Amino acid sequence: SQQGEEDPQALSIQEGENATMNCSYKTSINNLQWYRQNSGRGLVHLILIRSNEREKHSGRLRVTLDTSKKSSSLLITASRAADTASYFCATDGMDSSYKLIFGSGTRLLVRP
Amino acid sequence: NAGVTQTPKFQVLKTGQSMTLQCAQDMNHNSMYWYRQDPGMGLRLIYYSASEGTTDKGEVPNGYNVSRLNKREFSLRLESAAPSQTSVYFCASSVGAGYGYTFGSGTRLTVV
């Protein structure tokens, strides 16, 4: 089945720096979503970008989508210790937008 | 608003026992989902319900059954638990296809 794969698997940065995470997927999609998961908690929806969009912003988050390369990136600017979490991309499929398939995630550590 | 509520939060089962995981949402969402998350991995879709009265298999349905009891509730049943079903189970809901998901806080299940 199609799947988003995040890169890197783990990322450690200093507070105030920017964090960039990448996601690649295999087949055509209708939309791609990013989620955050704090340790031991459920996932929280961050942003959704549709296949006809190239860039989207939400606060300190910027998401880009390149459908020709089947890839997306999530940029967190001016990171804070509270941004420490795992970040997952998720893609639907052209056959069914109801089924979101998640990647294995990027673990982000923001050092104070 | 409570959002998505899962019960129980923790459960230990013996191999061969059965149990039902409960999920309820109060956001009038049409679609509901069950995922499992194993250590260091992303989420895998078990079953989903696009709308009240319908259910469909996801990536890993074997060993599970579901019931969409009404628009609010979507339960997951393990008929004969196996150690391989030790995992954290997340329920989620959404308005429908092409929208973000709201997740519950999870059920941590151990099968011994």
Coordinates of N, CA and C in Angstrom, one line a residue:
Chain A
S1 N 0.9 -1.2 0.0 CA 0.0 0.0 0.0 C 0.9 1.2 0.0
Q2 N 0.4 2.4 -0.5 CA 1.1 3.6 -0.5 C 1.4 4.0 0.9
Q3 N 2.5 4.7 1.1 CA 2.9 5.2 2.4 C 3.8 6.4 2.3
G4 N 3.6 7.3 3.3 CA 4.5 8.4 3.4 C 5.7 8.0 4.2
E5 N 6.9 8.3 3.8 CA 8.1 8.0 4.5 C 8.8 9.2 4.9
E6 N 9.0 9.5 6.2 CA 9.6 10.7 6.7 C 11.1 10.6 6.7
D7 N 11.7 11.7 6.5 CA 13.2 11.8 6.6 C 13.6 13.2 7.2
P8 N 14.4 13.2 8.2 CA 15.1 12.1 8.8 C 14.2 11.4 9.8
Q9 N 14.7 10.3 10.3 CA 14.0 9.5 11.3 C 14.0 10.3 12.7
A10 N 15.1 11.0 12.9 CA 15.3 11.7 14.2 C 16.1 13.0 13.9
L11 N 15.7 14.1 14.6 CA 16.3 15.4 14.4 C 16.5 16.1 15.7
S12 N 17.7 16.6 16.0 CA 17.9 17.3 17.3 C 18.5 18.7 16.9
I13 N 17.8 19.7 17.4 CA 18.2 21.1 17.1 C 18.1 21.9 18.4
Q14 N 18.7 23.1 18.3 CA 18.7 24.1 19.4 C 17.4 24.9 19.3
E15 N 16.9 25.3 20.5 CA 15.8 26.2 20.5 C 16.1 27.5 19.7
G16 N 15.1 27.9 18.9 CA 15.3 29.0 18.0 C 15.7 28.7 16.6
E17 N 16.2 27.5 16.4 CA 16.6 27.1 15.0 C 15.3 26.6 14.3
N18 N 15.5 26.5 13.0 CA 14.4 25.9 12.2 C 14.5 24.4 12.0
A19 N 13.4 23.7 11.9 CA 13.4 22.3 11.7 C 12.7 22.0 10.4
T20 N 13.3 21.1 9.6 CA 12.7 20.7 8.4 C 12.6 19.2 8.3
M21 N 11.4 18.7 8.0 CA 11.2 17.3 7.9 C 10.6 17.0 6.5
N22 N 11.0 15.9 5.9 CA 10.6 15.6 4.6 C 9.7 14.3 4.6
C23 N 8.9 14.3 3.6 CA 8.0 13.1 3.4 C 7.9 12.7 2.0
S24 N 8.1 11.5 1.7 CA 7.9 11.0 0.3 C 6.9 9.9 0.3
Y25 N 6.1 9.9 -0.8 CA 5.1 8.9 -1.0 C 5.1 8.3 -2.4
K26 N 4.3 7.2 -2.6 CA 4.5 6.4 -3.7 C 3.5 6.6 -4.9
T27 N 2.3 6.9 -4.5 CA 1.2 7.0 -5.6 C 0.5 8.3 -5.5
S28 N -0.3 8.6 -6.5 CA -1.0 9.8 -6.6 C -1.9 10.0 -5.4
I29 N -2.1 11.2 -5.0 CA -2.9 11.5 -3.8 C -3.9 12.7 -4.1
N30 N -4.9 12.8 -3.2 CA -5.8 13.9 -3.2 C -5.3 15.0 -2.2
N31 N -4.8 14.5 -1.1 CA -4.3 15.5 -0.1 C -3.2 14.8 0.8
L32 N -2.4 15.6 1.4 CA -1.4 15.2 2.3 C -1.5 15.9 3.6
Q33 N -1.4 15.3 4.7 CA -1.6 15.9 6.0 C -0.4 15.7 6.9
W34 N -0.2 16.6 7.8 CA 0.9 16.5 8.8 C 0.2 16.5 10.2
Y35 N 0.8 15.6 11.1 CA 0.3 15.4 12.5 C 1.5 15.5 13.4
R36 N 1.2 15.9 14.6 CA 2.2 15.9 15.7 C 1.7 14.9 16.8
Q37 N 2.6 14.2 17.4 CA 2.3 13.3 18.5 C 3.3 13.5 19.7
N38 N 2.8 14.0 20.8 CA 3.7 14.1 22.0 C 3.7 12.8 22.6
S39 N 4.8 12.5 23.3 CA 5.0 11.2 23.9 C 3.8 10.7 24.7
G40 N 3.4 9.5 24.3 CA 2.3 8.9 25.1 C 0.9 9.5 24.8
R41 N 0.8 10.3 23.8 CA -0.5 11.0 23.6 C -1.0 10.6 22.2
G42 N -2.3 11.1 21.9 CA -2.8 10.9 20.6 C -2.2 11.9 19.6
L43 N -2.5 11.7 18.3 CA -2.0 12.6 17.3 C -2.9 13.8 17.2
V44 N -2.2 15.0 16.8 CA -2.9 16.2 16.7 C -2.7 16.7 15.2
H45 N -3.8 17.0 14.6 CA -3.7 17.5 13.2 C -3.1 18.9 13.1
L46 N -2.1 19.0 12.2 CA -1.4 20.3 12.1 C -1.9 21.0 10.8
I47 N -1.8 20.4 9.7 CA -2.1 21.1 8.4 C -2.4 20.1 7.3
L48 N -3.3 20.5 6.4 CA -3.7 19.7 5.3 C -3.3 20.4 4.0
I49 N -2.7 19.8 3.0 CA -2.4 20.5 1.8 C -3.0 19.6 0.7
R50 N -3.7 20.2 -0.2 CA -4.4 19.5 -1.3 C -3.4 19.3 -2.5
S51 N -3.7 18.4 -3.4 CA -2.8 18.1 -4.5 C -2.6 19.2 -5.4
N52 N -3.6 20.2 -5.5 CA -3.4 21.3 -6.4 C -2.8 22.5 -5.7
E53 N -2.3 22.4 -4.5 CA -1.7 23.4 -3.8 C -0.2 23.1 -3.7
R54 N 0.6 24.2 -3.6 CA 2.1 24.0 -3.6 C 2.7 24.3 -2.3
E55 N 2.0 25.3 -1.5 CA 2.6 25.7 -0.3 C 1.4 26.2 0.6
K56 N 1.6 25.9 1.9 CA 0.6 26.4 2.9 C 1.2 26.7 4.2
H57 N 0.7 27.8 4.8 CA 1.3 28.3 6.1 C 0.2 28.2 7.2
S58 N 0.7 27.9 8.4 CA -0.1 28.0 9.6 C 0.8 28.4 10.8
G59 N 0.7 29.6 11.2 CA 1.6 30.1 12.3 C 3.0 29.9 11.9
R60 N 3.8 29.2 12.7 CA 5.2 28.9 12.5 C 5.4 27.7 11.5
L61 N 4.4 27.2 11.0 CA 4.5 26.0 10.1 C 4.4 26.4 8.7
R62 N 5.3 25.8 7.9 CA 5.1 26.0 6.4 C 5.3 24.6 5.8
V63 N 4.3 24.2 5.0 CA 4.3 22.9 4.3 C 4.4 23.2 2.8
T64 N 5.2 22.4 2.1 CA 5.3 22.5 0.7 C 4.9 21.1 0.1
L65 N 4.4 21.1 -1.1 CA 4.1 19.8 -1.8 C 4.5 19.9 -3.2
D66 N 5.3 18.9 -3.6 CA 5.7 18.7 -5.0 C 5.2 17.4 -5.5
T67 N 4.1 17.5 -6.2 CA 3.4 16.2 -6.7 C 4.3 15.5 -7.8
S68 N 5.1 16.3 -8.5 CA 5.9 15.7 -9.5 C 7.0 14.8 -8.9
K69 N 7.5 15.2 -7.7 CA 8.5 14.4 -7.0 C 7.8 13.5 -6.0
K70 N 6.5 13.6 -5.8 CA 5.8 12.9 -4.7 C 6.5 13.1 -3.4
S71 N 6.6 14.4 -3.0 CA 7.3 14.7 -1.8 C 6.7 15.9 -1.2
S72 N 6.9 16.0 0.2 CA 6.4 17.2 0.9 C 7.4 17.5 2.0
S73 N 7.4 18.7 2.4 CA 8.3 19.1 3.5 C 7.5 19.9 4.6
L74 N 7.9 19.8 5.8 CA 7.3 20.5 6.9 C 8.4 21.3 7.5
L75 N 8.3 22.6 7.6 CA 9.2 23.5 8.2 C 8.6 24.2 9.4
I76 N 9.3 24.0 10.5 CA 8.9 24.7 11.8 C 9.9 25.8 12.0
T77 N 9.5 27.0 12.0 CA 10.5 28.1 12.2 C 10.5 28.5 13.7
A78 N 11.7 29.0 14.1 CA 11.9 29.5 15.4 C 11.4 28.5 16.5
S79 N 12.0 27.3 16.4 CA 11.5 26.2 17.2 C 11.6 26.5 18.7
R80 N 10.7 25.8 19.5 CA 10.6 25.9 20.9 C 10.7 24.6 21.5
A81 N 11.1 24.5 22.8 CA 11.2 23.2 23.5 C 9.9 22.4 23.4
A82 N 8.8 23.2 23.4 CA 7.4 22.6 23.4 C 7.1 21.9 22.0
D83 N 8.0 22.2 21.0 CA 7.8 21.5 19.7 C 8.4 20.1 19.7
T84 N 9.1 19.7 20.8 CA 9.6 18.4 20.9 C 8.4 17.4 20.8
A85 N 8.5 16.5 19.8 CA 7.4 15.5 19.5 C 7.8 14.7 18.3
S86 N 6.9 13.8 18.0 CA 7.1 13.0 16.7 C 6.1 13.6 15.7
Y87 N 6.6 13.7 14.4 CA 5.8 14.3 13.4 C 5.6 13.3 12.3
F88 N 4.3 13.2 11.9 CA 3.9 12.2 10.9 C 3.3 12.8 9.7
C89 N 3.6 12.4 8.5 CA 2.9 12.7 7.3 C 1.9 11.6 7.0
A90 N 0.8 11.9 6.4 CA -0.2 11.0 6.1 C -0.8 11.3 4.7
T91 N -1.0 10.3 3.9 CA -1.6 10.5 2.6 C -2.8 9.7 2.4
D92 N -3.7 10.2 1.6 CA -4.9 9.5 1.2 C -4.6 8.8 -0.2
G93 N -5.6 8.2 -0.8 CA -5.3 7.6 -2.1 C -6.4 8.0 -3.1
M94 N -6.0 8.0 -4.3 CA -7.0 8.3 -5.4 C -8.2 7.3 -5.4
D95 N -7.9 6.1 -4.8 CA -9.0 5.2 -4.8 C -10.0 5.4 -3.6
S96 N -9.5 6.0 -2.5 CA -10.3 6.3 -1.4 C -9.7 7.3 -0.5
S97 N -10.3 8.5 -0.5 CA -9.9 9.6 0.3 C -10.2 9.3 1.8
Y98 N -11.0 8.3 2.1 CA -11.3 8.0 3.5 C -10.1 7.4 4.2
K99 N -9.2 6.7 3.5 CA -8.1 6.0 4.1 C -6.9 6.8 4.2
L100 N -6.5 7.2 5.4 CA -5.2 7.9 5.5 C -4.1 6.9 5.9
I101 N -3.0 6.9 5.2 CA -1.9 6.0 5.5 C -0.8 6.8 6.0
F102 N -0.3 6.4 7.2 CA 0.7 7.2 7.9 C 2.1 6.7 7.7
G103 N 3.1 7.6 7.7 CA 4.5 7.2 7.6 C 5.0 6.9 9.0
S104 N 6.2 6.5 9.2 CA 6.8 6.1 10.4 C 7.2 7.2 11.3
G105 N 7.3 8.5 10.8 CA 7.5 9.6 11.6 C 8.9 10.1 11.8
T106 N 9.0 11.4 12.1 CA 10.3 12.0 12.5 C 10.3 12.4 13.9
R107 N 11.2 12.0 14.7 CA 11.3 12.4 16.2 C 12.1 13.6 16.3
L108 N 11.5 14.7 16.7 CA 12.1 16.0 16.8 C 12.4 16.3 18.3
L109 N 13.7 16.6 18.6 CA 14.1 17.1 19.9 C 14.6 18.5 19.8
V110 N 14.0 19.4 20.5 CA 14.4 20.8 20.6 C 15.0 21.0 21.9
R111 N 16.3 21.3 21.9 CA 17.1 21.5 23.1 C 17.0 22.9 23.6
P112 N 16.7 23.1 24.9 CA 16.5 24.5 25.4 C 17.9 25.2 25.4
Chain B
N1 N -16.0 20.7 24.8 CA -16.2 19.5 24.0 C -15.1 18.4 24.3
A2 N -15.6 17.2 24.5 CA -14.7 16.1 24.8 C -13.9 15.6 23.6
G3 N -14.5 15.8 22.4 CA -13.8 15.3 21.2 C -14.0 13.8 21.0
V4 N -12.9 13.1 21.0 CA -13.0 11.6 20.8 C -12.5 11.0 22.1
T5 N -13.4 10.1 22.6 CA -13.2 9.5 23.9 C -13.0 8.0 23.7
Q6 N -11.9 7.4 24.2 CA -11.7 6.0 24.2 C -11.7 5.4 25.6
T7 N -12.3 4.2 25.7 CA -12.2 3.5 26.9 C -12.0 2.0 26.6
P8 N -11.2 1.3 27.4 CA -10.4 1.8 28.6 C -9.1 2.5 28.1
K9 N -8.4 3.0 29.0 CA -7.1 3.6 28.6 C -6.0 2.6 28.7
F10 N -6.1 1.6 29.6 CA -5.1 0.5 29.7 C -5.9 -0.8 29.9
Q11 N -5.3 -1.9 29.3 CA -5.9 -3.2 29.5 C -4.9 -4.3 29.3
V12 N -4.9 -5.3 30.2 CA -4.1 -6.5 30.0 C -5.0 -7.7 29.8
L13 N -4.7 -8.4 28.8 CA -5.5 -9.6 28.5 C -4.6 -10.8 28.4
K14 N -5.2 -12.0 28.7 CA -4.5 -13.2 28.5 C -4.8 -13.7 27.1
T15 N -3.9 -14.4 26.5 CA -4.1 -15.0 25.2 C -5.4 -15.7 25.1
G16 N -6.2 -15.5 24.1 CA -7.4 -16.1 23.9 C -8.6 -15.4 24.4
Q17 N -8.4 -14.4 25.3 CA -9.5 -13.7 25.9 C -10.0 -12.7 24.8
S18 N -11.3 -12.2 25.0 CA -11.9 -11.3 24.1 C -12.1 -10.0 24.8
M19 N -12.2 -8.9 24.1 CA -12.6 -7.6 24.6 C -13.0 -6.7 23.5
T20 N -13.7 -5.6 24.0 CA -14.1 -4.6 23.0 C -13.6 -3.2 23.5
L21 N -13.0 -2.5 22.5 CA -12.5 -1.2 22.8 C -13.6 -0.2 22.3
Q22 N -13.9 0.7 23.2 CA -15.0 1.6 22.9 C -14.5 3.0 22.4
C23 N -15.2 3.6 21.5 CA -14.8 4.9 21.0 C -16.1 5.7 20.7
A24 N -16.1 7.0 21.2 CA -17.3 7.8 21.0 C -16.8 9.2 20.7
Q25 N -17.5 9.9 19.7 CA -17.1 11.3 19.4 C -18.4 12.2 19.4
D26 N -18.1 13.4 19.8 CA -19.3 14.3 20.0 C -19.2 15.5 19.1
M27 N -18.5 15.3 17.9 CA -18.4 16.4 17.0 C -19.3 16.3 15.8
N28 N -20.2 15.3 15.8 CA -21.1 15.1 14.7 C -20.3 14.7 13.4
H29 N -19.2 14.1 13.6 CA -18.4 13.6 12.4 C -19.0 12.4 11.7
N30 N -18.8 12.3 10.4 CA -19.4 11.2 9.7 C -18.5 10.0 9.7
S31 N -17.2 10.2 9.7 CA -16.3 9.1 9.5 C -15.5 8.8 10.7
M32 N -15.3 7.5 11.0 CA -14.5 7.1 12.2 C -13.5 6.0 11.8
Y33 N -12.5 5.9 12.6 CA -11.3 5.0 12.2 C -10.7 4.3 13.4
W34 N -10.2 3.2 13.2 CA -9.3 2.5 14.2 C -8.0 2.2 13.6
Y35 N -6.9 2.7 14.4 CA -5.5 2.5 14.0 C -4.8 1.8 15.2
R36 N -3.7 1.1 14.9 CA -2.8 0.6 15.9 C -1.5 1.2 15.7
Q37 N -0.7 1.4 16.8 CA 0.6 1.9 16.7 C 1.5 1.1 17.5
D38 N 2.5 0.5 16.8 CA 3.5 -0.3 17.5 C 4.8 0.5 17.7
P39 N 5.6 0.2 18.7 CA 6.8 1.0 19.1 C 7.6 1.4 17.9
G40 N 7.9 2.7 17.9 CA 8.8 3.3 16.9 C 8.2 3.3 15.5
M41 N 6.9 3.0 15.3 CA 6.3 3.0 14.0 C 5.2 4.0 13.9
G42 N 4.7 4.1 12.7 CA 3.6 4.9 12.4 C 2.3 4.2 12.7
L43 N 1.2 4.8 12.3 CA -0.1 4.1 12.6 C -0.5 3.3 11.4
R44 N -1.1 2.1 11.7 CA -1.7 1.3 10.6 C -3.2 1.2 10.8
L45 N -3.9 1.3 9.7 CA -5.3 1.4 9.7 C -5.9 0.0 9.8
I46 N -6.8 -0.3 10.8 CA -7.4 -1.6 11.0 C -8.7 -1.6 10.3
Y47 N -9.6 -0.8 10.6 CA -10.9 -0.7 10.0 C -11.3 0.8 10.0
Y48 N -12.3 1.1 9.1 CA -12.8 2.5 9.1 C -14.3 2.4 8.7
S49 N -15.0 3.5 9.1 CA -16.4 3.6 8.8 C -16.6 5.0 8.1
A50 N -16.8 5.0 6.8 CA -16.9 6.2 6.1 C -18.2 7.0 6.5
S51 N -19.2 6.3 6.9 CA -20.4 6.9 7.3 C -21.2 5.9 8.2
E52 N -22.2 6.4 8.9 CA -23.0 5.5 9.7 C -23.6 4.4 8.8
G53 N -23.5 3.2 9.3 CA -24.0 2.1 8.6 C -23.1 1.4 7.6
T54 N -21.8 1.9 7.5 CA -20.8 1.3 6.6 C -19.5 1.0 7.4
T55 N -18.9 -0.1 7.1 CA -17.5 -0.3 7.6 C -16.7 -1.0 6.5
D56 N -15.4 -0.7 6.6 CA -14.5 -1.3 5.6 C -13.2 -1.7 6.2
K57 N -12.5 -2.7 5.6 CA -11.2 -3.1 6.1 C -10.1 -2.1 5.7
G58 N -9.1 -2.0 6.6 CA -8.0 -1.2 6.4 C -6.8 -2.1 6.0
E59 N -5.6 -1.7 6.5 CA -4.4 -2.4 6.1 C -4.2 -3.8 6.9
V60 N -4.7 -3.8 8.2 CA -4.4 -4.9 9.0 C -5.7 -5.3 9.8
P61 N -6.7 -5.8 9.1 CA -8.0 -6.2 9.7 C -8.0 -7.5 10.4
N62 N -7.1 -8.4 10.1 CA -7.2 -9.8 10.6 C -7.1 -9.8 12.1
G63 N -8.1 -10.6 12.7 CA -8.2 -10.7 14.2 C -9.0 -9.7 14.8
Y64 N -9.6 -8.8 14.1 CA -10.5 -7.7 14.6 C -11.8 -7.7 13.9
N65 N -12.8 -7.2 14.6 CA -14.1 -6.8 14.1 C -14.5 -5.5 14.6
V66 N -15.4 -4.8 13.9 CA -15.9 -3.5 14.3 C -17.4 -3.4 14.2
S67 N -17.9 -2.4 14.9 CA -19.3 -2.1 14.8 C -19.5 -0.6 14.9
R68 N -20.2 -0.1 13.9 CA -20.6 1.3 13.9 C -22.0 1.4 14.6
L69 N -22.0 1.6 15.8 CA -23.3 1.4 16.6 C -24.3 2.5 16.2
N70 N -23.8 3.7 16.0 CA -24.6 4.9 15.6 C -23.6 5.9 15.1
K71 N -24.0 7.1 14.9 CA -23.1 8.1 14.3 C -22.0 8.4 15.3
R72 N -22.2 8.3 16.6 CA -21.3 8.7 17.6 C -20.2 7.6 17.9
E73 N -20.6 6.4 17.8 CA -19.8 5.3 18.4 C -19.3 4.3 17.4
F74 N -18.1 3.9 17.6 CA -17.4 2.9 16.7 C -16.6 2.0 17.6
S75 N -16.9 0.8 17.7 CA -16.2 -0.1 18.6 C -15.3 -1.1 17.9
L76 N -14.3 -1.5 18.5 CA -13.3 -2.5 18.0 C -13.3 -3.7 18.9
R77 N -13.5 -4.9 18.3 CA -13.5 -6.1 19.1 C -12.4 -7.1 18.7
L78 N -11.7 -7.6 19.7 CA -10.8 -8.6 19.6 C -11.4 -9.9 20.1
E79 N -11.7 -10.9 19.2 CA -12.4 -12.1 19.6 C -11.6 -13.1 20.3
S80 N -10.3 -13.2 20.0 CA -9.4 -14.1 20.6 C -8.0 -13.5 20.6
A81 N -7.7 -12.8 21.7 CA -6.5 -11.9 21.7 C -5.2 -12.8 21.5
A82 N -4.2 -12.2 20.8 CA -2.9 -12.8 20.6 C -1.9 -11.8 21.0
P83 N -0.7 -12.3 21.4 CA 0.4 -11.4 21.8 C 0.8 -10.4 20.7
S84 N 0.6 -10.8 19.4 CA 0.9 -9.9 18.3 C -0.1 -8.7 18.3
Q85 N -1.1 -8.8 19.1 CA -2.1 -7.6 19.1 C -1.7 -6.7 20.2
T86 N -0.6 -6.9 20.9 CA -0.1 -5.9 21.9 C 0.3 -4.7 21.2
S87 N -0.3 -3.6 21.5 CA -0.2 -2.3 20.8 C -0.9 -1.2 21.5
V88 N -0.7 0.0 20.9 CA -1.6 1.1 21.3 C -2.6 1.4 20.2
Y89 N -3.9 1.4 20.6 CA -4.9 1.5 19.7 C -5.5 3.0 19.7
F90 N -5.6 3.6 18.6 CA -6.2 4.9 18.5 C -7.5 4.9 17.6
C91 N -8.4 5.6 18.2 CA -9.7 5.9 17.4 C -9.6 7.3 16.9
A92 N -10.1 7.6 15.8 CA -10.1 8.9 15.2 C -11.5 9.1 14.5
S93 N -11.8 10.4 14.3 CA -13.0 10.7 13.5 C -12.7 11.9 12.6
S94 N -13.5 12.1 11.6 CA -13.3 13.2 10.7 C -14.7 13.6 10.1
V95 N -14.8 14.8 9.6 CA -16.0 15.2 8.9 C -16.3 14.3 7.7
G96 N -15.2 13.9 7.0 CA -15.4 13.0 5.9 C -14.1 13.0 5.1
A97 N -14.2 12.5 3.9 CA -13.0 12.4 3.0 C -12.4 13.8 2.8
G98 N -11.1 13.9 2.9 CA -10.4 15.1 2.6 C -10.4 16.1 3.7
Y99 N -10.6 15.6 4.9 CA -10.6 16.5 6.1 C -9.6 15.9 7.1
G100 N -9.1 16.7 8.0 CA -8.2 16.3 9.1 C -8.9 15.4 10.1
Y101 N -8.2 14.6 10.8 CA -8.7 13.7 11.8 C -8.5 14.2 13.2
T102 N -9.5 13.9 14.1 CA -9.3 14.2 15.5 C -9.1 12.8 16.2
F103 N -8.1 12.7 16.9 CA -7.7 11.4 17.5 C -8.1 11.4 19.0
G104 N -8.4 10.2 19.5 CA -8.5 10.0 20.9 C -7.1 9.8 21.5
S105 N -7.1 9.6 22.9 CA -5.8 9.5 23.6 C -5.3 8.1 23.6
G106 N -6.0 7.2 23.1 CA -5.4 5.8 22.9 C -5.8 4.9 24.0
T107 N -5.7 3.6 23.6 CA -5.8 2.5 24.6 C -4.6 1.6 24.5
R108 N -3.9 1.5 25.6 CA -2.6 0.7 25.6 C -3.0 -0.7 26.0
L109 N -2.9 -1.7 25.1 CA -3.3 -3.1 25.3 C -2.1 -4.0 25.3
T110 N -2.0 -4.8 26.3 CA -1.0 -5.8 26.4 C -1.6 -7.2 26.5
V111 N -1.2 -8.1 25.6 CA -1.7 -9.5 25.6 C -0.6 -10.4 26.1
V112 N -0.8 -11.1 27.1 CA 0.3 -12.0 27.7 C -0.1 -13.4 27.5

